[in-house]
């Protein structure tokens, strides 16, 4: 299956399924390899009710290589850098062609409720999460309210 066919198939799946906190699709109809996605912050997390925009770039050899996904919306999180890069194993070494963009976005959503402070991209957020969680939650909520609403 070519990359284009696979992406079209996933686009079809996303349009027929209803997910409460994710949506995604091509930025325009000229290039199906560039998408934007919306992720609503998970309930019971500091990101609750925030609306986060993400950029998705599919490589030409997708699904054999992972898509590049970055946050466009500013977020304070141990595993997301200030430039929006995401540290998530399935976006790097643990990628599998069996994964879909839907499963990948759901994994990013669950990363928001369950960060990995031992492997931080944002050292400040990682340290704060580990040693002063109340302060971390307060700051994450503030950033969410300021940029993701």
mmCIF file of N, CA and C in Angstrom:
data_model
loop_
_atom_site.group_PDB
_atom_site.id
_atom_site.type_symbol
_atom_site.label_atom_id
_atom_site.label_comp_id
_atom_site.label_asym_id
_atom_site.label_seq_id
_atom_site.Cartn_x
_atom_site.Cartn_y
_atom_site.Cartn_z
ATOM 1 N N UNK A 1 0.856 -1.189 0.000
ATOM 2 C CA UNK A 1 0.000 0.000 0.000
ATOM 3 C C UNK A 1 0.898 1.247 0.000
ATOM 4 N N UNK A 2 0.640 2.153 -0.901
ATOM 5 C CA UNK A 2 1.464 3.357 -0.953
ATOM 6 C C UNK A 2 1.128 4.274 0.224
ATOM 7 N N UNK A 3 2.036 5.201 0.497
ATOM 8 C CA UNK A 3 1.826 6.155 1.589
ATOM 9 C C UNK A 3 0.528 6.919 1.386
ATOM 10 N N UNK A 4 0.300 7.347 0.156
ATOM 11 C CA UNK A 4 -0.888 8.153 -0.138
ATOM 12 C C UNK A 4 -2.163 7.364 0.148
ATOM 13 N N UNK A 5 -2.190 6.088 -0.284
ATOM 14 C CA UNK A 5 -3.371 5.242 -0.034
ATOM 15 C C UNK A 5 -3.608 5.060 1.453
ATOM 16 N N UNK A 6 -2.530 4.826 2.184
ATOM 17 C CA UNK A 6 -2.634 4.619 3.620
ATOM 18 C C UNK A 6 -3.171 5.882 4.310
ATOM 19 N N UNK A 7 -2.643 7.037 3.915
ATOM 20 C CA UNK A 7 -3.090 8.298 4.515
ATOM 21 C C UNK A 7 -4.565 8.536 4.197
ATOM 22 N N UNK A 8 -4.970 8.270 2.966
ATOM 23 C CA UNK A 8 -6.383 8.428 2.589
ATOM 24 C C UNK A 8 -7.281 7.492 3.392
ATOM 25 N N UNK A 9 -6.806 6.271 3.614
ATOM 26 C CA UNK A 9 -7.562 5.294 4.414
ATOM 27 C C UNK A 9 -7.731 5.804 5.852
ATOM 28 N N UNK A 10 -6.659 6.337 6.431
ATOM 29 C CA UNK A 10 -6.734 6.851 7.801
ATOM 30 C C UNK A 10 -7.618 8.098 7.878
ATOM 31 N N UNK A 11 -7.583 8.906 6.831
ATOM 32 C CA UNK A 11 -8.433 10.092 6.773
ATOM 33 C C UNK A 11 -9.903 9.664 6.778
ATOM 34 N N UNK A 12 -10.208 8.621 6.019
ATOM 35 C CA UNK A 12 -11.563 8.078 5.962
ATOM 36 C C UNK A 12 -11.995 7.561 7.337
ATOM 37 N N UNK A 13 -11.113 6.804 8.006
ATOM 38 C CA UNK A 13 -11.412 6.275 9.342
ATOM 39 C C UNK A 13 -11.697 7.406 10.329
ATOM 40 N N UNK A 14 -10.872 8.450 10.293
ATOM 41 C CA UNK A 14 -11.065 9.581 11.203
ATOM 42 C C UNK A 14 -12.386 10.293 10.950
ATOM 43 N N UNK A 15 -12.819 10.332 9.695
ATOM 44 C CA UNK A 15 -14.069 11.042 9.388
ATOM 45 C C UNK A 15 -15.307 10.221 9.755
ATOM 46 N N UNK A 16 -15.160 8.892 9.865
ATOM 47 C CA UNK A 16 -16.322 8.074 10.209
ATOM 48 C C UNK A 16 -16.430 7.776 11.699
ATOM 49 N N UNK A 17 -15.296 7.812 12.396
ATOM 50 C CA UNK A 17 -15.306 7.572 13.841
ATOM 51 C C UNK A 17 -15.498 8.901 14.572
ATOM 52 N N UNK A 18 -16.070 8.829 15.755
ATOM 53 C CA UNK A 18 -16.216 10.038 16.557
ATOM 54 C C UNK A 18 -15.349 9.919 17.799
ATOM 55 N N UNK A 19 -14.405 10.828 17.913
ATOM 56 C CA UNK A 19 -13.541 10.868 19.090
ATOM 57 C C UNK A 19 -13.830 12.176 19.804
ATOM 58 N N UNK A 20 -14.001 12.098 21.108
ATOM 59 C CA UNK A 20 -14.409 13.299 21.844
ATOM 60 C C UNK A 20 -13.300 14.328 21.945
ATOM 61 N N UNK A 21 -12.029 13.893 21.906
ATOM 62 C CA UNK A 21 -10.984 14.876 22.166
ATOM 63 C C UNK A 21 -9.938 15.038 21.063
ATOM 64 N N UNK A 22 -10.105 14.348 19.913
ATOM 65 C CA UNK A 22 -9.142 14.538 18.827
ATOM 66 C C UNK A 22 -9.848 14.689 17.488
ATOM 67 N N UNK A 23 -9.238 15.471 16.632
ATOM 68 C CA UNK A 23 -9.664 15.541 15.235
ATOM 69 C C UNK A 23 -8.436 15.905 14.419
ATOM 70 N N UNK A 24 -8.423 15.491 13.161
ATOM 71 C CA UNK A 24 -7.266 15.764 12.313
ATOM 72 C C UNK A 24 -7.652 15.626 10.855
ATOM 73 N N UNK A 25 -6.897 16.308 10.019
ATOM 74 C CA UNK A 25 -7.103 16.210 8.586
ATOM 75 C C UNK A 25 -6.114 17.079 7.853
ATOM 76 N N UNK A 26 -6.076 16.940 6.518
ATOM 77 C CA UNK A 26 -5.135 17.721 5.714
ATOM 78 C C UNK A 26 -5.378 19.227 5.856
ATOM 79 N N UNK A 27 -4.301 19.985 5.801
ATOM 80 C CA UNK A 27 -4.391 21.434 5.885
ATOM 81 C C UNK A 27 -5.125 21.972 4.655
ATOM 82 N N UNK A 28 -4.808 21.405 3.492
ATOM 83 C CA UNK A 28 -5.537 21.763 2.274
ATOM 84 C C UNK A 28 -5.606 20.542 1.364
ATOM 85 N N UNK A 29 -6.366 20.630 0.285
ATOM 86 C CA UNK A 29 -6.541 19.448 -0.558
ATOM 87 C C UNK A 29 -5.439 19.282 -1.606
ATOM 88 N N UNK A 30 -4.422 20.138 -1.549
ATOM 89 C CA UNK A 30 -3.317 20.020 -2.493
ATOM 90 C C UNK A 30 -2.239 19.043 -2.013
ATOM 91 N N UNK A 31 -2.121 18.878 -0.687
ATOM 92 C CA UNK A 31 -1.057 18.032 -0.141
ATOM 93 C C UNK A 31 -1.574 17.239 1.055
ATOM 94 N N UNK A 32 -1.850 15.954 0.841
ATOM 95 C CA UNK A 32 -2.395 15.155 1.953
ATOM 96 C C UNK A 32 -1.319 14.713 2.945
ATOM 97 N N UNK A 33 -0.066 15.087 2.711
ATOM 98 C CA UNK A 33 1.015 14.722 3.619
ATOM 99 C C UNK A 33 1.181 15.727 4.762
ATOM 100 N N UNK A 34 0.470 16.852 4.687
ATOM 101 C CA UNK A 34 0.556 17.868 5.747
ATOM 102 C C UNK A 34 -0.831 18.043 6.363
ATOM 103 N N UNK A 35 -0.924 17.717 7.648
ATOM 104 C CA UNK A 35 -2.193 17.794 8.372
ATOM 105 C C UNK A 35 -2.074 18.755 9.547
ATOM 106 N N UNK A 36 -3.237 19.139 10.029
ATOM 107 C CA UNK A 36 -3.290 19.788 11.333
ATOM 108 C C UNK A 36 -4.240 18.948 12.182
ATOM 109 N N UNK A 37 -4.018 18.995 13.472
ATOM 110 C CA UNK A 37 -4.852 18.217 14.391
ATOM 111 C C UNK A 37 -5.249 19.103 15.557
ATOM 112 N N UNK A 38 -6.368 18.761 16.155
ATOM 113 C CA UNK A 38 -6.841 19.434 17.357
ATOM 114 C C UNK A 38 -6.961 18.385 18.448
ATOM 115 N N UNK A 39 -6.432 18.722 19.603
ATOM 116 C CA UNK A 39 -6.504 17.822 20.748
ATOM 117 C C UNK A 39 -7.074 18.625 21.915
ATOM 118 N N UNK A 40 -8.158 18.141 22.479
ATOM 119 C CA UNK A 40 -8.744 18.795 23.649
ATOM 120 C C UNK A 40 -8.092 18.186 24.885
ATOM 121 N N UNK A 41 -7.624 19.046 25.766
ATOM 122 C CA UNK A 41 -6.950 18.573 26.976
ATOM 123 C C UNK A 41 -7.810 17.588 27.756
ATOM 124 N N UNK A 42 -7.211 16.472 28.169
ATOM 125 C CA UNK A 42 -7.962 15.422 28.878
ATOM 126 C C UNK A 42 -8.539 15.887 30.208
ATOM 127 N N UNK A 43 -9.690 15.337 30.529
ATOM 128 C CA UNK A 43 -10.366 15.591 31.804
ATOM 129 C C UNK A 43 -9.429 15.194 32.951
ATOM 130 N N UNK A 44 -9.537 15.901 34.058
ATOM 131 C CA UNK A 44 -8.725 15.635 35.255
ATOM 132 C C UNK A 44 -7.222 15.785 35.014
ATOM 133 N N UNK A 45 -6.856 16.653 34.085
ATOM 134 C CA UNK A 45 -5.447 16.987 33.877
ATOM 135 C C UNK A 45 -5.338 18.514 33.918
ATOM 136 N N UNK A 46 -4.126 19.044 34.087
ATOM 137 C CA UNK A 46 -3.987 20.501 34.098
ATOM 138 C C UNK A 46 -4.354 21.129 32.741
ATOM 139 N N UNK A 47 -4.501 20.279 31.712
ATOM 140 C CA UNK A 47 -4.780 20.746 30.354
ATOM 141 C C UNK A 47 -6.263 20.653 30.004
ATOM 142 N N UNK A 48 -7.086 20.259 30.993
ATOM 143 C CA UNK A 48 -8.517 20.059 30.779
ATOM 144 C C UNK A 48 -9.153 21.270 30.105
ATOM 145 N N UNK A 49 -9.948 21.004 29.074
ATOM 146 C CA UNK A 49 -10.674 22.021 28.296
ATOM 147 C C UNK A 49 -9.790 22.899 27.415
ATOM 148 N N UNK A 50 -8.487 22.734 27.473
ATOM 149 C CA UNK A 50 -7.622 23.467 26.554
ATOM 150 C C UNK A 50 -7.756 22.869 25.163
ATOM 151 N N UNK A 51 -7.646 23.703 24.144
ATOM 152 C CA UNK A 51 -7.696 23.215 22.765
ATOM 153 C C UNK A 51 -6.315 23.445 22.159
ATOM 154 N N UNK A 52 -5.638 22.352 21.860
ATOM 155 C CA UNK A 52 -4.261 22.407 21.383
ATOM 156 C C UNK A 52 -4.212 22.060 19.895
ATOM 157 N N UNK A 53 -3.498 22.876 19.154
ATOM 158 C CA UNK A 53 -3.313 22.616 17.730
ATOM 159 C C UNK A 53 -1.959 21.953 17.523
ATOM 160 N N UNK A 54 -1.951 20.931 16.674
ATOM 161 C CA UNK A 54 -0.724 20.214 16.375
ATOM 162 C C UNK A 54 -0.514 20.187 14.865
ATOM 163 N N UNK A 55 0.746 20.101 14.462
ATOM 164 C CA UNK A 55 1.109 19.948 13.051
ATOM 165 C C UNK A 55 1.546 18.509 12.839
ATOM 166 N N UNK A 56 1.105 17.937 11.730
ATOM 167 C CA UNK A 56 1.492 16.560 11.394
ATOM 168 C C UNK A 56 2.081 16.572 9.989
ATOM 169 N N UNK A 57 3.302 16.074 9.875
ATOM 170 C CA UNK A 57 3.929 15.895 8.561
ATOM 171 C C UNK A 57 4.198 14.415 8.360
ATOM 172 N N UNK A 58 3.568 13.852 7.333
ATOM 173 C CA UNK A 58 3.791 12.445 7.023
ATOM 174 C C UNK A 58 4.998 12.322 6.094
ATOM 175 N N UNK A 59 5.927 11.410 6.395
ATOM 176 C CA UNK A 59 7.056 11.199 5.481
ATOM 177 C C UNK A 59 6.580 10.444 4.236
ATOM 178 N N UNK A 60 7.350 10.502 3.167
ATOM 179 C CA UNK A 60 6.973 9.807 1.934
ATOM 180 C C UNK A 60 6.915 8.294 2.102
ATOM 181 N N UNK A 61 7.631 7.765 3.108
ATOM 182 C CA UNK A 61 7.622 6.315 3.329
ATOM 183 C C UNK A 61 6.733 5.908 4.516
ATOM 184 N N UNK A 62 5.735 6.758 4.836
ATOM 185 C CA UNK A 62 4.726 6.404 5.845
ATOM 186 C C UNK A 62 3.943 5.201 5.317
ATOM 187 N N UNK A 63 3.590 4.227 6.099
ATOM 188 C CA UNK A 63 3.677 4.093 7.558
ATOM 189 C C UNK A 63 4.949 3.411 8.065
ATOM 190 N N UNK A 64 5.951 3.272 7.198
ATOM 191 C CA UNK A 64 7.171 2.597 7.643
ATOM 192 C C UNK A 64 8.058 3.512 8.477
ATOM 193 N N UNK A 65 7.818 4.804 8.372
ATOM 194 C CA UNK A 65 8.470 5.792 9.237
ATOM 195 C C UNK A 65 7.373 6.586 9.929
ATOM 196 N N UNK A 66 7.618 7.048 11.160
ATOM 197 C CA UNK A 66 6.564 7.762 11.902
ATOM 198 C C UNK A 66 6.308 9.158 11.344
ATOM 199 N N UNK A 67 5.101 9.665 11.570
ATOM 200 C CA UNK A 67 4.841 11.052 11.197
ATOM 201 C C UNK A 67 5.585 11.973 12.154
ATOM 202 N N UNK A 68 5.891 13.181 11.691
ATOM 203 C CA UNK A 68 6.474 14.192 12.583
ATOM 204 C C UNK A 68 5.301 15.003 13.121
ATOM 205 N N UNK A 69 5.164 15.004 14.433
ATOM 206 C CA UNK A 69 4.054 15.715 15.066
ATOM 207 C C UNK A 69 4.626 16.706 16.068
ATOM 208 N N UNK A 70 4.154 17.941 15.982
ATOM 209 C CA UNK A 70 4.587 18.969 16.928
ATOM 210 C C UNK A 70 3.380 19.773 17.402
ATOM 211 N N UNK A 71 3.486 20.274 18.620
ATOM 212 C CA UNK A 71 2.458 21.157 19.164
ATOM 213 C C UNK A 71 2.654 22.546 18.568
ATOM 214 N N UNK A 72 1.589 23.122 18.033
ATOM 215 C CA UNK A 72 1.595 24.503 17.565
ATOM 216 C C UNK A 72 1.207 25.433 18.713
ATOM 217 N N UNK A 73 0.398 24.906 19.622
ATOM 218 C CA UNK A 73 -0.059 25.669 20.784
ATOM 219 C C UNK A 73 0.953 25.506 21.908
ATOM 220 N N UNK A 74 1.297 26.598 22.556
ATOM 221 C CA UNK A 74 2.240 26.548 23.678
ATOM 222 C C UNK A 74 1.641 25.685 24.791
ATOM 223 N N UNK A 75 2.506 24.853 25.367
ATOM 224 C CA UNK A 75 2.076 23.949 26.445
ATOM 225 C C UNK A 75 3.253 23.771 27.406
ATOM 226 N N UNK A 76 2.948 23.619 28.689
ATOM 227 C CA UNK A 76 3.977 23.385 29.710
ATOM 228 C C UNK A 76 3.866 21.922 30.124
ATOM 229 N N UNK A 77 4.840 21.109 29.686
ATOM 230 C CA UNK A 77 4.775 19.665 29.908
ATOM 231 C C UNK A 77 6.198 19.106 29.890
ATOM 232 N N UNK A 78 6.499 18.139 30.765
ATOM 233 C CA UNK A 78 7.861 17.592 30.805
ATOM 234 C C UNK A 78 8.340 17.001 29.476
ATOM 235 N N UNK A 79 7.443 16.414 28.690
ATOM 236 C CA UNK A 79 7.851 15.703 27.484
ATOM 237 C C UNK A 79 7.571 16.465 26.190
ATOM 238 N N UNK A 80 7.315 17.781 26.328
ATOM 239 C CA UNK A 80 7.076 18.612 25.151
ATOM 240 C C UNK A 80 7.950 19.863 25.283
ATOM 241 N N UNK A 81 8.776 20.101 24.277
ATOM 242 C CA UNK A 81 9.711 21.235 24.340
ATOM 243 C C UNK A 81 8.994 22.551 24.073
ATOM 244 N N UNK A 82 9.693 23.641 24.349
ATOM 245 C CA UNK A 82 9.109 24.966 24.112
ATOM 246 C C UNK A 82 8.849 25.199 22.626
ATOM 247 N N UNK A 83 9.540 24.452 21.749
ATOM 248 C CA UNK A 83 9.298 24.590 20.311
ATOM 249 C C UNK A 83 8.191 23.644 19.828
ATOM 250 N N UNK A 84 7.643 22.836 20.745
ATOM 251 C CA UNK A 84 6.524 21.960 20.392
ATOM 252 C C UNK A 84 6.891 20.526 20.075
ATOM 253 N N UNK A 85 8.190 20.198 20.107
ATOM 254 C CA UNK A 85 8.604 18.805 19.865
ATOM 255 C C UNK A 85 8.089 17.907 20.975
ATOM 256 N N UNK A 86 7.764 16.663 20.615
ATOM 257 C CA UNK A 86 7.177 15.719 21.568
ATOM 258 C C UNK A 86 8.121 14.547 21.767
ATOM 259 N N UNK A 87 8.417 14.244 23.022
ATOM 260 C CA UNK A 87 9.232 13.074 23.342
ATOM 261 C C UNK A 87 8.283 11.931 23.694
ATOM 262 N N UNK A 88 8.066 11.063 22.719
ATOM 263 C CA UNK A 88 7.177 9.921 22.892
ATOM 264 C C UNK A 88 7.775 8.786 22.085
ATOM 265 N N UNK A 89 7.998 7.638 22.740
ATOM 266 C CA UNK A 89 8.715 6.541 22.093
ATOM 267 C C UNK A 89 8.116 6.102 20.746
ATOM 268 N N UNK A 90 6.792 6.142 20.616
ATOM 269 C CA UNK A 90 6.196 5.682 19.353
ATOM 270 C C UNK A 90 6.423 6.667 18.197
ATOM 271 N N UNK A 91 6.874 7.881 18.513
ATOM 272 C CA UNK A 91 7.209 8.830 17.448
ATOM 273 C C UNK A 91 8.668 8.684 17.024
ATOM 274 N N UNK A 92 9.399 7.803 17.720
ATOM 275 C CA UNK A 92 10.795 7.561 17.366
ATOM 276 C C UNK A 92 11.049 6.058 17.231
ATOM 277 N N UNK A 93 11.797 5.518 18.171
ATOM 278 C CA UNK A 93 12.275 4.137 18.067
ATOM 279 C C UNK A 93 11.188 3.066 18.163
ATOM 280 N N UNK A 94 10.089 3.341 18.823
ATOM 281 C CA UNK A 94 9.042 2.318 18.984
ATOM 282 C C UNK A 94 7.895 2.466 17.992
ATOM 283 N N UNK A 95 8.129 3.177 16.899
ATOM 284 C CA UNK A 95 7.097 3.312 15.867
ATOM 285 C C UNK A 95 6.852 1.944 15.234
ATOM 286 N N UNK A 96 5.616 1.697 14.873
ATOM 287 C CA UNK A 96 5.254 0.472 14.160
ATOM 288 C C UNK A 96 4.269 0.844 13.061
ATOM 289 N N UNK A 97 4.405 0.245 11.874
ATOM 290 C CA UNK A 97 3.438 0.512 10.798
ATOM 291 C C UNK A 97 2.003 0.132 11.179
ATOM 292 N N UNK A 98 1.856 -0.647 12.241
ATOM 293 C CA UNK A 98 0.507 -1.012 12.703
ATOM 294 C C UNK A 98 -0.187 0.175 13.373
ATOM 295 N N UNK A 99 0.593 1.161 13.800
ATOM 296 C CA UNK A 99 0.004 2.348 14.435
ATOM 297 C C UNK A 99 -0.644 3.232 13.373
ATOM 298 N N UNK A 100 -1.709 3.909 13.782
ATOM 299 C CA UNK A 100 -2.381 4.857 12.888
ATOM 300 C C UNK A 100 -2.250 6.249 13.487
ATOM 301 N N UNK A 101 -2.623 7.238 12.725
ATOM 302 C CA UNK A 101 -2.565 8.601 13.255
ATOM 303 C C UNK A 101 -3.542 8.756 14.417
ATOM 304 N N UNK A 102 -4.667 8.052 14.351
ATOM 305 C CA UNK A 102 -5.638 8.107 15.454
ATOM 306 C C UNK A 102 -5.013 7.563 16.736
ATOM 307 N N UNK A 103 -4.408 6.375 16.650
ATOM 308 C CA UNK A 103 -3.775 5.780 17.836
ATOM 309 C C UNK A 103 -2.643 6.668 18.345
ATOM 310 N N UNK A 104 -1.919 7.277 17.430
ATOM 311 C CA UNK A 104 -0.807 8.144 17.812
ATOM 312 C C UNK A 104 -1.309 9.381 18.554
ATOM 313 N N UNK A 105 -2.372 10.006 18.036
ATOM 314 C CA UNK A 105 -2.936 11.182 18.710
ATOM 315 C C UNK A 105 -3.524 10.814 20.070
ATOM 316 N N UNK A 106 -4.129 9.642 20.175
ATOM 317 C CA UNK A 106 -4.649 9.189 21.471
ATOM 318 C C UNK A 106 -3.502 8.946 22.458
ATOM 319 N N UNK A 107 -2.364 8.475 21.957
ATOM 320 C CA UNK A 107 -1.186 8.291 22.821
ATOM 321 C C UNK A 107 -0.646 9.631 23.302
ATOM 322 N N UNK A 108 -0.649 10.631 22.421
ATOM 323 C CA UNK A 108 -0.206 11.970 22.821
ATOM 324 C C UNK A 108 -1.162 12.522 23.882
ATOM 325 N N UNK A 109 -2.452 12.279 23.695
ATOM 326 C CA UNK A 109 -3.441 12.715 24.678
ATOM 327 C C UNK A 109 -3.178 12.064 26.031
ATOM 328 N N UNK A 110 -2.866 10.771 26.029
ATOM 329 C CA UNK A 110 -2.627 10.102 27.316
ATOM 330 C C UNK A 110 -1.295 10.544 27.934
ATOM 331 N N UNK A 111 -0.357 11.012 27.107
ATOM 332 C CA UNK A 111 0.889 11.569 27.636
ATOM 333 C C UNK A 111 0.600 12.828 28.466
ATOM 334 N N UNK A 112 -0.462 13.540 28.097
ATOM 335 C CA UNK A 112 -0.818 14.745 28.849
ATOM 336 C C UNK A 112 -1.287 14.414 30.259
ATOM 337 N N UNK A 113 -1.912 13.249 30.441
ATOM 338 C CA UNK A 113 -2.359 12.868 31.782
ATOM 339 C C UNK A 113 -1.294 12.071 32.526
ATOM 340 N N UNK A 114 -0.346 11.510 31.779
ATOM 341 C CA UNK A 114 0.648 10.633 32.396
ATOM 342 C C UNK A 114 2.046 10.933 31.844
ATOM 343 N N UNK A 115 2.630 12.082 32.237
ATOM 344 C CA UNK A 115 3.955 12.441 31.718
ATOM 345 C C UNK A 115 5.053 11.506 32.221
ATOM 346 N N UNK A 116 6.186 11.554 31.544
ATOM 347 C CA UNK A 116 7.354 10.797 31.973
ATOM 348 C C UNK A 116 8.439 11.813 32.373
ATOM 349 N N UNK A 117 8.450 12.238 33.647
ATOM 350 C CA UNK A 117 9.400 13.271 34.070
ATOM 351 C C UNK A 117 10.850 12.785 34.114
ATOM 352 N N UNK A 118 11.063 11.456 33.989
ATOM 353 C CA UNK A 118 12.427 10.933 34.013
ATOM 354 C C UNK A 118 13.119 11.070 32.656
ATOM 355 N N UNK A 119 12.356 11.416 31.608
ATOM 356 C CA UNK A 119 12.924 11.594 30.273
ATOM 357 C C UNK A 119 12.384 12.905 29.694
ATOM 358 N N UNK A 120 12.698 14.039 30.377
ATOM 359 C CA UNK A 120 12.065 15.297 29.971
ATOM 360 C C UNK A 120 12.722 15.955 28.746
ATOM 361 N N UNK A 121 11.897 16.591 27.941
ATOM 362 C CA UNK A 121 12.396 17.495 26.893
ATOM 363 C C UNK A 121 12.467 18.900 27.468
ATOM 364 N N UNK A 122 11.581 19.176 28.413
ATOM 365 C CA UNK A 122 11.581 20.447 29.131
ATOM 366 C C UNK A 122 12.036 20.148 30.559
ATOM 367 N N UNK A 123 13.323 20.408 30.813
ATOM 368 C CA UNK A 123 13.915 20.060 32.113
ATOM 369 C C UNK A 123 13.221 20.761 33.273
ATOM 370 N N UNK A 124 12.834 22.016 33.072
ATOM 371 C CA UNK A 124 12.159 22.775 34.130
ATOM 372 C C UNK A 124 10.839 22.115 34.495
ATOM 373 N N UNK A 125 10.050 21.772 33.485
ATOM 374 C CA UNK A 125 8.757 21.127 33.734
ATOM 375 C C UNK A 125 8.955 19.751 34.362
ATOM 376 N N UNK A 126 9.962 19.019 33.906
ATOM 377 C CA UNK A 126 10.233 17.685 34.459
ATOM 378 C C UNK A 126 10.600 17.737 35.932
ATOM 379 N N UNK A 127 11.490 18.676 36.271
ATOM 380 C CA UNK A 127 11.929 18.833 37.661
ATOM 381 C C UNK A 127 10.751 19.266 38.539
ATOM 382 N N UNK A 128 9.981 20.230 38.035
ATOM 383 C CA UNK A 128 8.841 20.739 38.796
ATOM 384 C C UNK A 128 7.809 19.631 39.008
ATOM 385 N N UNK A 129 7.559 18.831 37.980
ATOM 386 C CA UNK A 129 6.584 17.731 38.085
ATOM 387 C C UNK A 129 7.019 16.740 39.161
ATOM 388 N N UNK A 130 8.323 16.436 39.185
ATOM 389 C CA UNK A 130 8.838 15.453 40.151
ATOM 390 C C UNK A 130 8.890 15.986 41.585
ATOM 391 N N UNK A 131 9.311 17.243 41.750
ATOM 392 C CA UNK A 131 9.617 17.733 43.089
ATOM 393 C C UNK A 131 8.635 18.758 43.657
ATOM 394 N N UNK A 132 7.775 19.319 42.801
ATOM 395 C CA UNK A 132 6.790 20.276 43.293
ATOM 396 C C UNK A 132 5.562 20.200 42.382
ATOM 397 N N UNK A 133 4.854 19.079 42.492
ATOM 398 C CA UNK A 133 3.758 18.804 41.573
ATOM 399 C C UNK A 133 2.654 19.860 41.622
ATOM 400 N N UNK A 134 2.359 20.389 42.810
ATOM 401 C CA UNK A 134 1.328 21.428 42.911
ATOM 402 C C UNK A 134 1.696 22.654 42.087
ATOM 403 N N UNK A 135 2.958 23.046 42.167
ATOM 404 C CA UNK A 135 3.439 24.198 41.400
ATOM 405 C C UNK A 135 3.384 23.891 39.891
ATOM 406 N N UNK A 136 3.751 22.662 39.533
ATOM 407 C CA UNK A 136 3.683 22.244 38.126
ATOM 408 C C UNK A 136 2.243 22.357 37.602
ATOM 409 N N UNK A 137 1.301 21.810 38.357
ATOM 410 C CA UNK A 137 -0.108 21.831 37.943
ATOM 411 C C UNK A 137 -0.589 23.269 37.776
ATOM 412 N N UNK A 138 -0.213 24.119 38.720
ATOM 413 C CA UNK A 138 -0.613 25.527 38.667
ATOM 414 C C UNK A 138 -0.068 26.188 37.388
ATOM 415 N N UNK A 139 1.204 25.973 37.109
ATOM 416 C CA UNK A 139 1.823 26.594 35.928
ATOM 417 C C UNK A 139 1.238 26.013 34.636
ATOM 418 N N UNK A 140 1.035 24.697 34.581
ATOM 419 C CA UNK A 140 0.466 24.055 33.385
ATOM 420 C C UNK A 140 -0.940 24.594 33.108
ATOM 421 N N UNK A 141 -1.717 24.783 34.181
ATOM 422 C CA UNK A 141 -3.074 25.344 34.023
ATOM 423 C C UNK A 141 -3.015 26.778 33.508
ATOM 424 N N UNK A 142 -2.087 27.577 34.074
ATOM 425 C CA UNK A 142 -1.946 28.981 33.654
ATOM 426 C C UNK A 142 -1.603 29.082 32.160
ATOM 427 N N UNK A 143 -0.634 28.281 31.734
ATOM 428 C CA UNK A 143 -0.211 28.301 30.327
ATOM 429 C C UNK A 143 -1.381 27.832 29.431
ATOM 430 N N UNK A 144 -2.104 26.807 29.876
ATOM 431 C CA UNK A 144 -3.238 26.295 29.114
ATOM 432 C C UNK A 144 -4.298 27.375 28.973
ATOM 433 N N UNK A 145 -4.631 28.032 30.072
ATOM 434 C CA UNK A 145 -5.657 29.086 30.035
ATOM 435 C C UNK A 145 -5.237 30.254 29.146
ATOM 436 N N UNK A 146 -3.949 30.555 29.148
ATOM 437 C CA UNK A 146 -3.456 31.692 28.369
ATOM 438 C C UNK A 146 -3.382 31.393 26.868
ATOM 439 N N UNK A 147 -2.959 30.171 26.504
ATOM 440 C CA UNK A 147 -2.680 29.884 25.087
ATOM 441 C C UNK A 147 -3.644 28.890 24.418
ATOM 442 N N UNK A 148 -4.336 28.070 25.214
ATOM 443 C CA UNK A 148 -5.107 26.973 24.616
ATOM 444 C C UNK A 148 -6.619 27.122 24.783
ATOM 445 N N UNK A 149 -7.081 28.329 25.040
ATOM 446 C CA UNK A 149 -8.538 28.497 25.195
ATOM 447 C C UNK A 149 -9.111 29.416 24.142
#
